[in-house]
Amino acid sequence: MRFYDIFNGDADGICALHQLRLAEPRPAVLVTGVKRDIALLGRVTIVPGDELTVFDVSLDKNRDALLRALEDGARVQWFDHHFPGTIPRHPALQTFIDPAADVCTSLIVDRHLGGRYRAWAVVAAFGDNLATAARRAAQPLKLTEDALHRLQELGECLNYNAYGESVDDLHYHPADLYTTLARYPDPFDFIIDEPVFDVLRTACADDLALASSVTPAFQTGNCVSFVLPAAAWSRRISGLFANRLAHDHPARAHAVMTLGAGGYVVSVRAPVSRPEGADELCRKFGGGGRKAAGGIDFLQEADVDRFYTEFQKMYS
């Protein structure tokens, strides 16, 4: 029997895994990648008795691999907040899935653990651009405003590290970042003592400054799109830039489109004041996500005008 921890490489996936392993420590093979690398179950070759724990990865996007794993004799525990489609019924599958707009996977794990490592769930919620949910979760911790700001900065930096076309774009491989973070039960100790945090904070600020100089490529009263150039810094900052835009203009929907070969990678943020529809919009173009935030792995140049039409229709 082997253990696998399969997780999205962003703040939510890493913090969800970290919480559960603080409560239930066990050695496991780590399976992860960049944020958009979500077809992760297919990487695992199953033998009967294997146990898979999955965090912050869409069941709908891994359905075939999940069914094969169950058929091959694996036991699977699944924590997630993305659109799941129809959840299979199987005695070896245990799911904790909640696609509500104000929930992230780490908050689901926090719920499962009764709040034992709540500060890490707050970090993840901030990183997932769920500031209101993060602050609500943090209330029992009675943190100062400065402490909340530090947790928010950590969440944003962890999330920033996950964005890229491949792990070569990232500052740290998500598996290595989790392994470093796993040494810290308290996020404030990570902030104070871990050099990795300083590296991410400095790099994030530099990339964000570059993105902030870009002007809108498309704009209506309710929708704005920015196009970033084909560069590693663009691919790294696209998610955080979209989150910052959403925070600064809560009544608008935003799309950040990063140029690639023959098309774009797209990050969509629904208005903070109406956090819905991002997943539905992105699924029309082969993408996915959750109600408040979604993504398209590849939008062809020929489909840009259709995307803008659907974008306006969704948020008119």
Short mmCIF file of N, CA, C and O in Angstrom, two decimals, residues 264-308:
data_model
loop_
_atom_site.label_atom_id
_atom_site.label_comp_id
_atom_site.label_asym_id
_atom_site.label_seq_id
_atom_site.Cartn_x
_atom_site.Cartn_y
_atom_site.Cartn_z
N TYR A 264 -4.16 32.65 -25.89
CA TYR A 264 -4.01 33.26 -24.58
C TYR A 264 -4.35 32.28 -23.47
O TYR A 264 -5.20 31.41 -23.63
N VAL A 265 -3.70 32.46 -22.33
CA VAL A 265 -4.15 31.88 -21.07
C VAL A 265 -4.94 32.97 -20.36
O VAL A 265 -4.50 34.12 -20.29
N VAL A 266 -6.12 32.62 -19.85
CA VAL A 266 -7.04 33.64 -19.33
C VAL A 266 -7.36 33.37 -17.87
O VAL A 266 -7.70 32.24 -17.49
N SER A 267 -7.29 34.43 -17.06
CA SER A 267 -7.77 34.40 -15.68
C SER A 267 -8.99 35.32 -15.59
O SER A 267 -8.90 36.49 -15.98
N VAL A 268 -10.10 34.79 -15.12
CA VAL A 268 -11.35 35.56 -15.01
C VAL A 268 -11.70 35.73 -13.54
O VAL A 268 -11.62 34.79 -12.75
N ARG A 269 -12.11 36.96 -13.19
CA ARG A 269 -12.61 37.23 -11.85
C ARG A 269 -13.99 37.86 -11.96
O ARG A 269 -14.16 38.90 -12.61
N ALA A 270 -14.97 37.24 -11.34
CA ALA A 270 -16.30 37.83 -11.26
C ALA A 270 -16.24 39.05 -10.36
O ALA A 270 -15.32 39.21 -9.55
N PRO A 271 -17.21 39.96 -10.47
CA PRO A 271 -17.24 41.10 -9.54
C PRO A 271 -17.30 40.62 -8.09
O PRO A 271 -18.05 39.68 -7.78
N VAL A 272 -16.54 41.24 -7.23
CA VAL A 272 -16.59 40.89 -5.81
C VAL A 272 -17.98 41.10 -5.26
O VAL A 272 -18.44 40.36 -4.39
N SER A 273 -18.69 42.10 -5.81
CA SER A 273 -20.05 42.38 -5.35
C SER A 273 -21.06 41.36 -5.86
O SER A 273 -22.18 41.30 -5.34
N ARG A 274 -20.69 40.56 -6.85
CA ARG A 274 -21.58 39.51 -7.39
C ARG A 274 -20.72 38.33 -7.83
O ARG A 274 -20.49 38.10 -9.01
N PRO A 275 -20.22 37.56 -6.87
CA PRO A 275 -19.21 36.53 -7.18
C PRO A 275 -19.82 35.25 -7.76
O PRO A 275 -19.97 34.23 -7.09
N GLU A 276 -20.17 35.31 -9.03
CA GLU A 276 -20.78 34.15 -9.68
C GLU A 276 -20.48 34.19 -11.16
O GLU A 276 -20.18 35.24 -11.74
N GLY A 277 -20.53 33.02 -11.81
CA GLY A 277 -20.47 32.94 -13.25
C GLY A 277 -19.12 32.73 -13.88
O GLY A 277 -19.04 32.40 -15.06
N ALA A 278 -18.03 32.90 -13.12
CA ALA A 278 -16.71 32.76 -13.72
C ALA A 278 -16.47 31.35 -14.22
O ALA A 278 -15.93 31.14 -15.32
N ASP A 279 -16.86 30.36 -13.43
CA ASP A 279 -16.68 28.97 -13.86
C ASP A 279 -17.52 28.64 -15.08
O ASP A 279 -17.06 27.98 -16.02
N GLU A 280 -18.76 29.13 -15.07
CA GLU A 280 -19.66 28.87 -16.20
C GLU A 280 -19.11 29.49 -17.48
O GLU A 280 -19.12 28.87 -18.56
N LEU A 281 -18.63 30.73 -17.39
CA LEU A 281 -18.05 31.40 -18.55
C LEU A 281 -16.84 30.63 -19.08
O LEU A 281 -16.74 30.38 -20.29
N CYS A 282 -15.95 30.24 -18.20
CA CYS A 282 -14.72 29.57 -18.64
C CYS A 282 -14.99 28.18 -19.21
O CYS A 282 -14.29 27.74 -20.13
N ARG A 283 -16.01 27.49 -18.71
CA ARG A 283 -16.32 26.17 -19.24
C ARG A 283 -16.76 26.24 -20.70
O ARG A 283 -16.59 25.28 -21.45
N LYS A 284 -17.30 27.38 -21.13
CA LYS A 284 -17.69 27.54 -22.53
C LYS A 284 -16.49 27.52 -23.47
O LYS A 284 -16.64 27.32 -24.67
N PHE A 285 -15.29 27.72 -22.89
CA PHE A 285 -14.07 27.76 -23.70
C PHE A 285 -13.08 26.69 -23.25
O PHE A 285 -11.87 26.84 -23.42
N GLY A 286 -13.60 25.61 -22.66
CA GLY A 286 -12.76 24.49 -22.26
C GLY A 286 -12.06 24.67 -20.94
O GLY A 286 -11.23 23.83 -20.56
N GLY A 287 -12.39 25.73 -20.22
CA GLY A 287 -11.76 25.98 -18.92
C GLY A 287 -12.65 25.55 -17.77
O GLY A 287 -13.51 24.68 -17.91
N GLY A 288 -12.46 26.18 -16.63
CA GLY A 288 -13.24 25.83 -15.44
C GLY A 288 -12.89 26.75 -14.30
O GLY A 288 -12.40 27.86 -14.50
N GLY A 289 -13.14 26.28 -13.08
CA GLY A 289 -12.83 27.08 -11.91
C GLY A 289 -13.95 27.02 -10.90
O GLY A 289 -14.57 25.98 -10.69
N ARG A 290 -14.23 28.14 -10.29
CA ARG A 290 -15.29 28.26 -9.31
C ARG A 290 -16.11 29.50 -9.64
O ARG A 290 -15.80 30.23 -10.58
N LYS A 291 -17.15 29.74 -8.86
CA LYS A 291 -18.08 30.80 -9.20
C LYS A 291 -17.41 32.17 -9.28
O LYS A 291 -17.72 32.98 -10.17
N ALA A 292 -16.52 32.45 -8.36
CA ALA A 292 -15.91 33.78 -8.29
C ALA A 292 -14.68 33.93 -9.17
O ALA A 292 -14.31 35.06 -9.52
N ALA A 293 -14.03 32.82 -9.51
CA ALA A 293 -12.77 32.91 -10.26
C ALA A 293 -12.61 31.68 -11.13
O ALA A 293 -12.83 30.56 -10.67
N GLY A 294 -12.23 31.90 -12.38
CA GLY A 294 -12.05 30.79 -13.29
C GLY A 294 -10.87 31.03 -14.21
O GLY A 294 -10.22 32.08 -14.16
N GLY A 295 -10.60 30.06 -15.06
CA GLY A 295 -9.49 30.19 -15.98
C GLY A 295 -9.70 29.38 -17.23
O GLY A 295 -10.46 28.40 -17.25
N ILE A 296 -9.04 29.81 -18.28
CA ILE A 296 -9.04 29.10 -19.56
C ILE A 296 -7.58 28.82 -19.91
O ILE A 296 -6.78 29.76 -20.00
N ASP A 297 -7.25 27.57 -20.08
CA ASP A 297 -5.86 27.21 -20.34
C ASP A 297 -5.37 27.67 -21.70
O ASP A 297 -4.20 28.01 -21.87
N PHE A 298 -6.27 27.68 -22.68
CA PHE A 298 -5.87 28.14 -24.01
C PHE A 298 -7.08 28.68 -24.75
O PHE A 298 -8.01 27.94 -25.08
N LEU A 299 -7.08 29.98 -24.98
CA LEU A 299 -8.11 30.65 -25.76
C LEU A 299 -7.50 31.02 -27.11
O LEU A 299 -6.56 31.83 -27.17
N GLN A 300 -7.99 30.42 -28.17
CA GLN A 300 -7.45 30.71 -29.49
C GLN A 300 -7.70 32.17 -29.88
O GLN A 300 -8.71 32.76 -29.51
N GLU A 301 -6.78 32.70 -30.65
CA GLU A 301 -6.92 34.07 -31.13
C GLU A 301 -8.26 34.27 -31.83
O GLU A 301 -8.92 35.30 -31.65
N ALA A 302 -8.68 33.27 -32.59
CA ALA A 302 -9.94 33.37 -33.33
C ALA A 302 -11.16 33.43 -32.42
O ALA A 302 -12.25 33.82 -32.87
N ASP A 303 -11.01 33.03 -31.16
CA ASP A 303 -12.15 32.99 -30.23
C ASP A 303 -12.21 34.20 -29.30
O ASP A 303 -13.10 34.27 -28.44
N VAL A 304 -11.30 35.15 -29.46
CA VAL A 304 -11.25 36.28 -28.54
C VAL A 304 -12.52 37.11 -28.61
O VAL A 304 -13.11 37.48 -27.58
N ASP A 305 -12.98 37.43 -29.82
CA ASP A 305 -14.20 38.24 -29.94
C ASP A 305 -15.40 37.52 -29.33
O ASP A 305 -16.24 38.14 -28.66
N ARG A 306 -15.49 36.21 -29.54
CA ARG A 306 -16.59 35.45 -28.94
C ARG A 306 -16.48 35.45 -27.43
O ARG A 306 -17.50 35.54 -26.72
N PHE A 307 -15.24 35.35 -26.92
CA PHE A 307 -15.05 35.42 -25.47
C PHE A 307 -15.54 36.76 -24.92
O PHE A 307 -16.26 36.81 -23.91
N TYR A 308 -15.17 37.85 -25.58
CA TYR A 308 -15.61 39.16 -25.11
C TYR A 308 -17.13 39.28 -25.14
O TYR A 308 -17.74 39.87 -24.24
#
